[in-house]
PDB file of C-alpha atoms and ligand atoms in Angstrom:
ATOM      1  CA  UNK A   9      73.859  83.301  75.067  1.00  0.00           C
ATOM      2  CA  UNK A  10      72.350  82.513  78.513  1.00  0.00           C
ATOM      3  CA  UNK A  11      72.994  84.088  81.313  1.00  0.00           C
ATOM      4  CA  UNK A  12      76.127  82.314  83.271  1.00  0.00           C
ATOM      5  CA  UNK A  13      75.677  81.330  87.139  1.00  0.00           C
ATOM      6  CA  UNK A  14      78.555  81.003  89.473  1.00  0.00           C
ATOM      7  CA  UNK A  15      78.529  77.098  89.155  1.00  0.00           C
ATOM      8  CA  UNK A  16      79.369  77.709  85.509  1.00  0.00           C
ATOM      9  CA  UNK A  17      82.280  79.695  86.369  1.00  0.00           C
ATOM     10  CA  UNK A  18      83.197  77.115  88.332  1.00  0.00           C
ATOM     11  CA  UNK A  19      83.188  74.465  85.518  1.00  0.00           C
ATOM     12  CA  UNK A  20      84.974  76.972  83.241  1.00  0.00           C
ATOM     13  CA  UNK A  21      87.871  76.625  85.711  1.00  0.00           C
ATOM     14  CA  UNK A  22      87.857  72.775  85.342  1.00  0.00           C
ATOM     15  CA  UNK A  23      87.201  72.935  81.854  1.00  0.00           C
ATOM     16  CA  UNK A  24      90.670  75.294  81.427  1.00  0.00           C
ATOM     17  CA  UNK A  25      87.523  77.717  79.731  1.00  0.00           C
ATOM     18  CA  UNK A  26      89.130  81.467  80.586  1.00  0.00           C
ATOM     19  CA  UNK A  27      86.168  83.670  81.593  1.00  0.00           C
ATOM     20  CA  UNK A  28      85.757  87.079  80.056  1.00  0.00           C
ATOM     21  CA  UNK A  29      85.057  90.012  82.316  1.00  0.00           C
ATOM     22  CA  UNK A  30      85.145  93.555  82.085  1.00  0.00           C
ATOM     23  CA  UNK A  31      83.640  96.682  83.775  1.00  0.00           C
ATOM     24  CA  UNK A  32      80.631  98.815  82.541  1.00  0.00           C
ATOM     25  CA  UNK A  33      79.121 101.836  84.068  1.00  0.00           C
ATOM     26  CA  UNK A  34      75.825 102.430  82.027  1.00  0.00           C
ATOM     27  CA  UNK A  35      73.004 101.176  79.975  1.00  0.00           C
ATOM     28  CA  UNK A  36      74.179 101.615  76.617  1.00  0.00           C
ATOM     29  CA  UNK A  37      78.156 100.400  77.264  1.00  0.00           C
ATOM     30  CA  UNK A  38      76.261  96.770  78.839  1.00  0.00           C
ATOM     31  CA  UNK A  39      74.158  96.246  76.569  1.00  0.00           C
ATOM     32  CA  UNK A  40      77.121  96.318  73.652  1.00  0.00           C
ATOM     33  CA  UNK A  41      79.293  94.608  75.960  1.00  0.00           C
ATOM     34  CA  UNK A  42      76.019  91.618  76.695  1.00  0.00           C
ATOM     35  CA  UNK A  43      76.004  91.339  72.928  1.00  0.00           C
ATOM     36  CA  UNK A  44      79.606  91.126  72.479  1.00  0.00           C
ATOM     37  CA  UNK A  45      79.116  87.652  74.667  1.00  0.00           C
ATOM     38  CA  UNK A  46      80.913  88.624  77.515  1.00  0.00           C
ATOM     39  CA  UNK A  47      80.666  86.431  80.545  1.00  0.00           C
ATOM     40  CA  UNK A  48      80.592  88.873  83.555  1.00  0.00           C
ATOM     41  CA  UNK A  49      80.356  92.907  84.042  1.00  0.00           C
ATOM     42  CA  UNK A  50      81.845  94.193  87.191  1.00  0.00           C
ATOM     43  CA  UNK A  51      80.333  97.929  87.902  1.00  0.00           C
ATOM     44  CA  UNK A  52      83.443  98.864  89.601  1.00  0.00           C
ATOM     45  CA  UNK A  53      84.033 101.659  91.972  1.00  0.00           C
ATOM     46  CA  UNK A  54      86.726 102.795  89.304  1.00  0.00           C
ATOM     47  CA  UNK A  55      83.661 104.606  87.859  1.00  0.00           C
ATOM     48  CA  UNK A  56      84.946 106.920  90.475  1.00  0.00           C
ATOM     49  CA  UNK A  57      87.750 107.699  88.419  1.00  0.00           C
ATOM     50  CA  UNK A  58      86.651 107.298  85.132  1.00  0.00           C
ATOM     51  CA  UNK A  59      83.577 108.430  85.083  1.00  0.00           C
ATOM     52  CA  UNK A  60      83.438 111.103  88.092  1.00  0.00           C
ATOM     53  CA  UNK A  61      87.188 112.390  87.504  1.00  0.00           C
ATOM     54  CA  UNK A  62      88.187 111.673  91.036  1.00  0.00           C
ATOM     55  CA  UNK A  63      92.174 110.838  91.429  1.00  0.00           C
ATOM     56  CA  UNK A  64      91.073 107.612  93.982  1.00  0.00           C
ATOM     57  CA  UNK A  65      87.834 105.325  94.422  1.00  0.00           C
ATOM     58  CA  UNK A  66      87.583 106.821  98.414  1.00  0.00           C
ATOM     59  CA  UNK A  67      84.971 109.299  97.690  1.00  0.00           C
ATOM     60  CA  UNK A  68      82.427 106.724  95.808  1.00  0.00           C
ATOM     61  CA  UNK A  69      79.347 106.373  97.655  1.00  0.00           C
ATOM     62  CA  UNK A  70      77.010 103.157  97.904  1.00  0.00           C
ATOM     63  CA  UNK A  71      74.154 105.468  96.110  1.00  0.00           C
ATOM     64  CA  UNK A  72      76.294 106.087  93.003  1.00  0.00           C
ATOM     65  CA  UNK A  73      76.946 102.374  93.010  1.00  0.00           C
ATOM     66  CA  UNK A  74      73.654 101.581  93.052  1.00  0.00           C
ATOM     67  CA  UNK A  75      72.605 104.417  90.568  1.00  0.00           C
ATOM     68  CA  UNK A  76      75.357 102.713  87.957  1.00  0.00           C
ATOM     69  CA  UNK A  77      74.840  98.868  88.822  1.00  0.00           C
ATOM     70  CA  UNK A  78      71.117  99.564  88.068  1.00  0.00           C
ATOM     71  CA  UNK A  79      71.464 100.780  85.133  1.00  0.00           C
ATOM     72  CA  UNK A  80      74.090  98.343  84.288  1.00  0.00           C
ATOM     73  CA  UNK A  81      71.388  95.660  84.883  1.00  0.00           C
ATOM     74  CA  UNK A  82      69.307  97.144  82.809  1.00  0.00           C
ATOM     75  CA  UNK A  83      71.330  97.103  79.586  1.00  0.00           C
ATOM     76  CA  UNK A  84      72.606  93.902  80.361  1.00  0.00           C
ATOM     77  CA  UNK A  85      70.013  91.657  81.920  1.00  0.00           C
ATOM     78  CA  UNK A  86      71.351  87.974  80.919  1.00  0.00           C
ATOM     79  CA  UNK A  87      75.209  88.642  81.443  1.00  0.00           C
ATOM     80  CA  UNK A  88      76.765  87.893  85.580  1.00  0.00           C
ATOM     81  CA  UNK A  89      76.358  91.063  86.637  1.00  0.00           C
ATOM     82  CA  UNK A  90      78.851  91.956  90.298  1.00  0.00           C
ATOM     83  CA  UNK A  91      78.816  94.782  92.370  1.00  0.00           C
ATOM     84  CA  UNK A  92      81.744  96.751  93.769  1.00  0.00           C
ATOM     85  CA  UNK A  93      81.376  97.323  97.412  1.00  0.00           C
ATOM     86  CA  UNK A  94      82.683 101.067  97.624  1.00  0.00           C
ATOM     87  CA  UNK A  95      85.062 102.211 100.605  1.00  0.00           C
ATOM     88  CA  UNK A  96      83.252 102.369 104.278  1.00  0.00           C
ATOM     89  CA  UNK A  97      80.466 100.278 103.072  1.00  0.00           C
ATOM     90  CA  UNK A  98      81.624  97.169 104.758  1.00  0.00           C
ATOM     91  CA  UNK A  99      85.270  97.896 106.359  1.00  0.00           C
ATOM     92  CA  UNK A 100      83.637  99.037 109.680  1.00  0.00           C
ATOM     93  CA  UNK A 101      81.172  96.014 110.872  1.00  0.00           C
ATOM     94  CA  UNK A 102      79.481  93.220 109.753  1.00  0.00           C
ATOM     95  CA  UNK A 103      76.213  94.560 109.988  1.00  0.00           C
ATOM     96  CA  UNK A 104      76.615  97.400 107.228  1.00  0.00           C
ATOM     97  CA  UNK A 105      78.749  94.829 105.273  1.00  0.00           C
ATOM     98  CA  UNK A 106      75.449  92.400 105.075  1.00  0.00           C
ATOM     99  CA  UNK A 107      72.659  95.109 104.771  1.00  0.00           C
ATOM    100  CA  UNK A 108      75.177  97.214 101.846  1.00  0.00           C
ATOM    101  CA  UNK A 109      75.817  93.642  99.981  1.00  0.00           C
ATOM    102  CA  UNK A 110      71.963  93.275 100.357  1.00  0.00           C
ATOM    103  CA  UNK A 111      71.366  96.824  98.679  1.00  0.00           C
ATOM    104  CA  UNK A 112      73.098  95.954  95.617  1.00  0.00           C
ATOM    105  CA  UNK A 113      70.765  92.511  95.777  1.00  0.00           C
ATOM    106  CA  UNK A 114      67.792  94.030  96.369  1.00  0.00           C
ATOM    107  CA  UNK A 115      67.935  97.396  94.369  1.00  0.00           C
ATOM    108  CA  UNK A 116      70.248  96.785  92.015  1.00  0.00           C
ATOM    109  CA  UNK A 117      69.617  92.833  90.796  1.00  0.00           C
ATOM    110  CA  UNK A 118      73.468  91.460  90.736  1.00  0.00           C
ATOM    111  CA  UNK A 119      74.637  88.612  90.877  1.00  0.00           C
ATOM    112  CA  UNK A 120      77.149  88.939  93.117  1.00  0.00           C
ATOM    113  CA  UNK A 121      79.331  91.551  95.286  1.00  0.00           C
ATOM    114  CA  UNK A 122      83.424  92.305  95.267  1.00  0.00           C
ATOM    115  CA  UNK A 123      85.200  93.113  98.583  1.00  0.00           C
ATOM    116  CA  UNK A 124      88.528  94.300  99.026  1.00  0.00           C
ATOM    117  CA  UNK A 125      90.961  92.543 101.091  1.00  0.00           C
ATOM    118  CA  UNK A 126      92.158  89.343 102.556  1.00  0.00           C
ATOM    119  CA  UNK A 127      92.331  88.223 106.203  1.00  0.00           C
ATOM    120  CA  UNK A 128      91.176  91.234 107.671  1.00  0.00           C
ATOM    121  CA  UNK A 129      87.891  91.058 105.519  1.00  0.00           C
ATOM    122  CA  UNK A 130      86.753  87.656 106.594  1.00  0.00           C
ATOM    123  CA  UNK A 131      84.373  88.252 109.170  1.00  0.00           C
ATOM    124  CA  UNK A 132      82.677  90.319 106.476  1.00  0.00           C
ATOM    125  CA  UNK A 133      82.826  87.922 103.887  1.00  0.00           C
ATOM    126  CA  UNK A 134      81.351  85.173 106.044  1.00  0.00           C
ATOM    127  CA  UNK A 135      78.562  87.050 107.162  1.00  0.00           C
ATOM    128  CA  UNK A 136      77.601  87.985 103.688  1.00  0.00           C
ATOM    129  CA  UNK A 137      77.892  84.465 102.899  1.00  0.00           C
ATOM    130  CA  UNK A 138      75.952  83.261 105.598  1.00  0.00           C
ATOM    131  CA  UNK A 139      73.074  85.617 104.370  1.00  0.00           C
ATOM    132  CA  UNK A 140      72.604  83.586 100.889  1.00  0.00           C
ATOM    133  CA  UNK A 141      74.956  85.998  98.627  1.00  0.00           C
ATOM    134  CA  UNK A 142      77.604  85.735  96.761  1.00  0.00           C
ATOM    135  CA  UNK A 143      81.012  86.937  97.063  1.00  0.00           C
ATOM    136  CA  UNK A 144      84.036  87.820  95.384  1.00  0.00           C
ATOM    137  CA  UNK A 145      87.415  88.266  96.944  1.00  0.00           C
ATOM    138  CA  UNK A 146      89.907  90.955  95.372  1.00  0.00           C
ATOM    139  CA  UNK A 147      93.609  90.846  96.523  1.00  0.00           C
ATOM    140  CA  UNK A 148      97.157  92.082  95.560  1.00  0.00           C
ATOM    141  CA  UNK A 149      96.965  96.014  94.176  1.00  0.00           C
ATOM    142  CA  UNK A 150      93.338  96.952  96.452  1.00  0.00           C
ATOM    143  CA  UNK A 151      92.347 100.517  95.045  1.00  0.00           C
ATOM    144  CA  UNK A 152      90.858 101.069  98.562  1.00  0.00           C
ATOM    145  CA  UNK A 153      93.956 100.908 100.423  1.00  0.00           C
ATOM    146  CA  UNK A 154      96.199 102.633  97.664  1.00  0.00           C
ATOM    147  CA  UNK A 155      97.472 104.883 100.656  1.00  0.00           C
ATOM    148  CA  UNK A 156      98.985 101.864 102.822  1.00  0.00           C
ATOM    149  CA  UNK A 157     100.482 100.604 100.012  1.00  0.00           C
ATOM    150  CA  UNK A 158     102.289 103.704  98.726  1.00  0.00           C
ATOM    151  CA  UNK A 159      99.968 104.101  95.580  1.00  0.00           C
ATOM    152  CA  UNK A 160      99.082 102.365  92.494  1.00  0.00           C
ATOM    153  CA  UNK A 161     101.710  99.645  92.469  1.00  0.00           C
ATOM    154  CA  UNK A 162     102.409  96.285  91.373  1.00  0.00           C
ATOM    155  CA  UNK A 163     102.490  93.669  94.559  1.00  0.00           C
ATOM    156  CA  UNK A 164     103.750  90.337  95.596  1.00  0.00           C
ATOM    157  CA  UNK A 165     106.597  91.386  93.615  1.00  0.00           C
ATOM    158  CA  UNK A 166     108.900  89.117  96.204  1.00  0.00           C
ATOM    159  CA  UNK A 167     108.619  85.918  97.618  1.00  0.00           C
ATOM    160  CA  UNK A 168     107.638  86.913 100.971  1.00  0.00           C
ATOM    161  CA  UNK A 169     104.990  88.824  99.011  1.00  0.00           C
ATOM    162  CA  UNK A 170     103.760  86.228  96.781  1.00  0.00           C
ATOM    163  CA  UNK A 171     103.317  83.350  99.792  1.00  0.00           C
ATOM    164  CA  UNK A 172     101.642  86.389 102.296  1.00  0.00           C
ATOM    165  CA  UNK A 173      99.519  87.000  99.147  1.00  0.00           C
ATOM    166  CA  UNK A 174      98.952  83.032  99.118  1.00  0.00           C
ATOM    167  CA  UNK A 175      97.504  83.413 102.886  1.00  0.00           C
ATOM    168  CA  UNK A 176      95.098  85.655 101.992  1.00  0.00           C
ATOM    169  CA  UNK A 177      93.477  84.727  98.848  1.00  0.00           C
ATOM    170  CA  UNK A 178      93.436  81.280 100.931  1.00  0.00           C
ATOM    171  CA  UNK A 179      91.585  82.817 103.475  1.00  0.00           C
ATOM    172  CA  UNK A 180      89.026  84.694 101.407  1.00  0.00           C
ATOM    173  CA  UNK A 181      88.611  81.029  99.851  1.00  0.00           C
ATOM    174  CA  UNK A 182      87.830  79.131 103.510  1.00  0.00           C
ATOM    175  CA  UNK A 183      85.471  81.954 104.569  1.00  0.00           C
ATOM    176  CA  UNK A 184      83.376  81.416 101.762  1.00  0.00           C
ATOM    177  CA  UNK A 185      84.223  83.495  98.533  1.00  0.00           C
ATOM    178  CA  UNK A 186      82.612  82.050  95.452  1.00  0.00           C
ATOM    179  CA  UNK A 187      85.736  83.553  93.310  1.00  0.00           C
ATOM    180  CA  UNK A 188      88.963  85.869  93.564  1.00  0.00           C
ATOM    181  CA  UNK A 189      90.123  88.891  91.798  1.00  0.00           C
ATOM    182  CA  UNK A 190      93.995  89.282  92.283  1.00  0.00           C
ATOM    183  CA  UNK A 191      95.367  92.486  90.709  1.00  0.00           C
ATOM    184  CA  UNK A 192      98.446  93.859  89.547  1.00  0.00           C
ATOM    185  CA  UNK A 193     101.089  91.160  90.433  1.00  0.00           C
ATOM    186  CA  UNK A 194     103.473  89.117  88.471  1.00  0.00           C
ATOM    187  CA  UNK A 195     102.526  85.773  86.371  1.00  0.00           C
ATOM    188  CA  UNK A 196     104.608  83.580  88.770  1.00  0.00           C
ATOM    189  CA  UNK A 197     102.184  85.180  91.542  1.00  0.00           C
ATOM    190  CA  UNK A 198      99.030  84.595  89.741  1.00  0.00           C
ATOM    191  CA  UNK A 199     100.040  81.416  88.608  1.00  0.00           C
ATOM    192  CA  UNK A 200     100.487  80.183  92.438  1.00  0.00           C
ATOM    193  CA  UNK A 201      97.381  81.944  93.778  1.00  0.00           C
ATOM    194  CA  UNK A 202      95.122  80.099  90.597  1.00  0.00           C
ATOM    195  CA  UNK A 203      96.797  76.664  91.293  1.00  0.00           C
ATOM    196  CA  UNK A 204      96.353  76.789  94.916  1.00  0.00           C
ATOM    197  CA  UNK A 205      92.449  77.674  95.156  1.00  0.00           C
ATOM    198  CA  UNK A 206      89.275  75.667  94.083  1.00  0.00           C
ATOM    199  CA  UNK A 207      87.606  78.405  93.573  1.00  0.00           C
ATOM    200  CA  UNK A 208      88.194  80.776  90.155  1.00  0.00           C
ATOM    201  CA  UNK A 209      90.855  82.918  90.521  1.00  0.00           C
ATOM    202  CA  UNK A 210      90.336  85.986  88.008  1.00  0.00           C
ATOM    203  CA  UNK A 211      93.169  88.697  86.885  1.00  0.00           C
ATOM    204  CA  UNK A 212      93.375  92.139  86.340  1.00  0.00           C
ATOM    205  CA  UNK A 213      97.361  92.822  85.497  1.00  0.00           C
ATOM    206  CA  UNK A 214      98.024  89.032  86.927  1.00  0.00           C
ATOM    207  CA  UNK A 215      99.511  87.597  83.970  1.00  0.00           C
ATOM    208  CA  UNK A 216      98.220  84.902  81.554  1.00  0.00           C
ATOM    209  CA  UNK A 217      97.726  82.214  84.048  1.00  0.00           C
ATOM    210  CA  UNK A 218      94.500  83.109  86.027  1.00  0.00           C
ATOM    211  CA  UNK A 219      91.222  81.436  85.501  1.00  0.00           C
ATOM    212  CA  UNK A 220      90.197  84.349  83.108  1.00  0.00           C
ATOM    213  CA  UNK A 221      90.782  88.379  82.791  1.00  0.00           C
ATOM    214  CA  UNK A 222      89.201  91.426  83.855  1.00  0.00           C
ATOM    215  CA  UNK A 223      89.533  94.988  82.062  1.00  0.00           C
ATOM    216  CA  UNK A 224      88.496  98.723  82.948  1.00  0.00           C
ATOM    217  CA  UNK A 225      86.130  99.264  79.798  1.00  0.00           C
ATOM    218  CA  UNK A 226      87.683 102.846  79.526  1.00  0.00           C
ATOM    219  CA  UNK A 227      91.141 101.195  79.893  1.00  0.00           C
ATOM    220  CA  UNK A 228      89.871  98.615  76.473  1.00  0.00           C
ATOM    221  CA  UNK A 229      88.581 101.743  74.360  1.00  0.00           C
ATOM    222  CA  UNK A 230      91.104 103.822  74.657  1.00  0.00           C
ATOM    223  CA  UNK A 231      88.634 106.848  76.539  1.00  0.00           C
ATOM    224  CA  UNK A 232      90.186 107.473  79.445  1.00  0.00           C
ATOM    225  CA  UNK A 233      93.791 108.917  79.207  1.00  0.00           C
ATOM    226  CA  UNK A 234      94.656 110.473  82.421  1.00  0.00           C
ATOM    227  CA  UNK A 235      96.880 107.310  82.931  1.00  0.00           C
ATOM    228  CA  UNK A 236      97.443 103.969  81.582  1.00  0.00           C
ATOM    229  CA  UNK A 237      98.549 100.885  83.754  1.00  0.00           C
ATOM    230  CA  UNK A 238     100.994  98.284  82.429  1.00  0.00           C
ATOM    231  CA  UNK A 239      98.749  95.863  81.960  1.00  0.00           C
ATOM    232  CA  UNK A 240      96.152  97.688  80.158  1.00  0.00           C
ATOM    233  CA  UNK A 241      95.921  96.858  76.565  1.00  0.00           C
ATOM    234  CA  UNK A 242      93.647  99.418  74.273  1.00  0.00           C
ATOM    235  CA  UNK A 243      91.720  97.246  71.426  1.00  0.00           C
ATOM    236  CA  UNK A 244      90.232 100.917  69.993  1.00  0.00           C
ATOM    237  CA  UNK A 245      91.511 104.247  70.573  1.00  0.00           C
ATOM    238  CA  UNK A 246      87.754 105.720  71.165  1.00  0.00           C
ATOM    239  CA  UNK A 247      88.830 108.954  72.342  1.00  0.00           C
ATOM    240  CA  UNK A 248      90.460 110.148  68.812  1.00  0.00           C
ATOM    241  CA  UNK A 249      87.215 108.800  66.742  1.00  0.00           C
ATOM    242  CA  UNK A 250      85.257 111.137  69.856  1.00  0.00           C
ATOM    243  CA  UNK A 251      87.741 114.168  69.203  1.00  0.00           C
ATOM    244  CA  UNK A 252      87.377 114.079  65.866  1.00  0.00           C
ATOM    245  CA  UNK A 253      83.668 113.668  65.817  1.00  0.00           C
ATOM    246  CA  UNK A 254      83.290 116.470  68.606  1.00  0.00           C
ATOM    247  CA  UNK A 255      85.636 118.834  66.114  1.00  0.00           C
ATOM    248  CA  UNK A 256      83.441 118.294  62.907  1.00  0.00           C
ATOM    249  CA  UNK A 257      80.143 119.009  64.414  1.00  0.00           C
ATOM    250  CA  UNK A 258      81.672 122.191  65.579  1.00  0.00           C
ATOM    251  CA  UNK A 259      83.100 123.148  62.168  1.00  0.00           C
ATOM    252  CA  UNK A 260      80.087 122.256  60.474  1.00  0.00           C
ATOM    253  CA  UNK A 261      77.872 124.447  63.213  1.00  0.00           C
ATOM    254  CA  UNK A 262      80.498 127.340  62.130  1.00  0.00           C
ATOM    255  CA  UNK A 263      80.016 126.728  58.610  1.00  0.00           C
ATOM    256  CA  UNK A 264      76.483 125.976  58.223  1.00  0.00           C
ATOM    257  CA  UNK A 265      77.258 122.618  56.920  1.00  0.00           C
ATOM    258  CA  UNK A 266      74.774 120.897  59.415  1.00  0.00           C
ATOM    259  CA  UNK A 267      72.008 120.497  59.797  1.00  0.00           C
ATOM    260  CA  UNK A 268      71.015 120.170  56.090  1.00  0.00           C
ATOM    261  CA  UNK A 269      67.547 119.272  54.723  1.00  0.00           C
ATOM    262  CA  UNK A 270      67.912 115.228  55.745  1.00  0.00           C
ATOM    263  CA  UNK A 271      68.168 116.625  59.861  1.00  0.00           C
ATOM    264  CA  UNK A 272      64.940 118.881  59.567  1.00  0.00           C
ATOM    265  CA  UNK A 273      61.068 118.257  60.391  1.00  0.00           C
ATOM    266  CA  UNK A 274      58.897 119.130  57.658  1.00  0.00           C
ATOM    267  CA  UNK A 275      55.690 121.222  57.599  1.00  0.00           C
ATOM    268  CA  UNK A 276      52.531 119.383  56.520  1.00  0.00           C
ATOM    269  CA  UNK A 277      51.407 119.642  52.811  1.00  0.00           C
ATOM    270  CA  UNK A 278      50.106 123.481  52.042  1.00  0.00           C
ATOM    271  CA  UNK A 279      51.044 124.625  56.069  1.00  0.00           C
ATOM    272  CA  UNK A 280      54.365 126.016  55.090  1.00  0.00           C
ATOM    273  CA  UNK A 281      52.911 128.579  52.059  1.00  0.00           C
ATOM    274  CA  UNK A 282      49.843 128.890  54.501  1.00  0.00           C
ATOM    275  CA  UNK A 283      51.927 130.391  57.272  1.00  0.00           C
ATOM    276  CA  UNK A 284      53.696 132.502  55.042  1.00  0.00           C
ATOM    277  CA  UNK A 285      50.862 133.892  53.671  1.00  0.00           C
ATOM    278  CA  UNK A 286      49.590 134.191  57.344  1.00  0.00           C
ATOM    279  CA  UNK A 287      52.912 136.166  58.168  1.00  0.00           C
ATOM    280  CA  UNK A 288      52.890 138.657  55.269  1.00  0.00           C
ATOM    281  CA  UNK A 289      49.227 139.629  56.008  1.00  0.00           C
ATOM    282  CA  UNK A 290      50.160 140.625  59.430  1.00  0.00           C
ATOM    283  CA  UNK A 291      52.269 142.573  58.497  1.00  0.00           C
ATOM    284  CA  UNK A 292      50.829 144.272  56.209  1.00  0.00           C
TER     285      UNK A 292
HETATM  286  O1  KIV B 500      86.637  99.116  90.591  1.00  0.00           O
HETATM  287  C1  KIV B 500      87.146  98.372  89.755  1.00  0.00           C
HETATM  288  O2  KIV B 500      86.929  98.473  88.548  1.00  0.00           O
HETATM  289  C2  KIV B 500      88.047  97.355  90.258  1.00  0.00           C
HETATM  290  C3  KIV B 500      89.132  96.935  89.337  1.00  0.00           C
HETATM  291  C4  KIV B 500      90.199  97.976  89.323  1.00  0.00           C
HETATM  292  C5  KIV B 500      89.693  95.644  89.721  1.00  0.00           C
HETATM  293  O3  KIV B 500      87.958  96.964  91.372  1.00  0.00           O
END
């Protein structure tokens, strides 16, 4: 399948053509996940939590994001690849919001970068803009600022919260986002948001109604299991089939059951009698 650009996300929106999008972390997961067909990887600074066992996505650093979105590329090098801006890299100034955006560019190939935020991140998002890259807003339930809004909850949960939520993904829209990410609200929310904006609007625990669906890959496998949002569906329960593979090896270590003949090297022809002979002599 070829590799999608941002004008054919675009299209899929016109077309009513959901787009599929889901996070990877490494080489092998995106290169299963490119030939699954998938339209777009995010390497999200979840891989904080998921993969580094932190309880937030504060402590990710821009190197880790480039050390995973790298790799990411690798494995998948004709899906839309976008990376995750991690906290601090752009909140403070425009400046280190353009050069960090230009990192993942240059050292890291995406396609494009997420941002947090909605009004307040303008200035950012129109200066990374302005540079020739792309971006993509992310509203409603923003990891990042889990703190101000009293943890891991659903938003725009109310009216007032719905139309402020309208402001914003407005505003990421006029200052130049190529497509928006709204998580964790209710359908009626998403539904408004995606009607109201030209450009894609994308959920992650929005409801049916967005232009297409994100997932945590961990979240989709059924790996990670230190907690499990509402919206999360698991399509395999990975971390059972791991258990249970981890548990056999061991038993068959104890046993002696592996490895049999089929695992081993063997000696050239005549070198195993020849170093047996070789042995005996010595000792002899
Ligand atoms: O980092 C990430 O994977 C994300 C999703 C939670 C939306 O930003």
């Amino acid at each position: 399948m070829a590799k999608k650009s941002i004008i054919d996300l675009y299209e899929m929106k016109q077309r009513g053509e959901k787009v599929t999008w889901i996070t990877a972390y490494d080489f092998p997961t995106a290169g299963l996940v490119e030939q699954a067909g998938m339209d777009m990887i995010l390497v999200g600074d979840s891989v904080g939590m998921v993969v580094y066992g932190y309880a937030g996505t504060m402590p990710v650093t821009m190197d880790q994001m480039i050390y995973h979105t790298e790799a990411v590329r690798r494995g998948a090098p004709n899906t839309y690849v976008v990376g995750d801006m991690p906290f601090l890299s752009y909140q403070q100034s425009v400046q280190d919001a353009i050069l960090n955006a230009g990192r993942f560019y240059k050292e890291a190939g995406v396609d494009a970068i997420k941002l947090e935020g909605g009004k307040r991140v303008v200035p950012q998002i129109r200066g990374i803009v302005d540079s020739g890259m792309v971006v993509i807003g992310h509203i409603g339930l923003t990891p990042q600022s889990s703190a101000q809004l009293g943890g891991f909850k659903a938003q725009g949960n109310t009216a007032d919260a719905a139309l402020a939520l309208l402001e914003d993904a407005r505003a990421v829209q006029e200052a130049g986002a190529a497509a928006l990410l709204v998580e964790a609200v209710p359908p009626e929310t998403g539904r408004l948001i995606r009607d109201s904006l030209r450009i894609p609007v994308l959920g992650i625990g929005a409801g049916p109604h967005c232009d297409g669906q994100l997932m945590i890959v961990s979240d989709l496998l059924g790996i990670f299991e230190a907690f499990t949002p509402k919206f999360v569906k698991k399509y395999a329960t990975l971390a059972d089939t791991m258990r249970k593979a981890f548990r056999d090896y061991i038993q068959e270590v104890h046993e002696g059951k592996f490895p049999t003949e089929d695992y081993c090297y063997r000696m050239k022809a005549g070198e195993a009698e020849k170093l047996a002979r070789s042995v005996a002599s010595r000792k002899a």
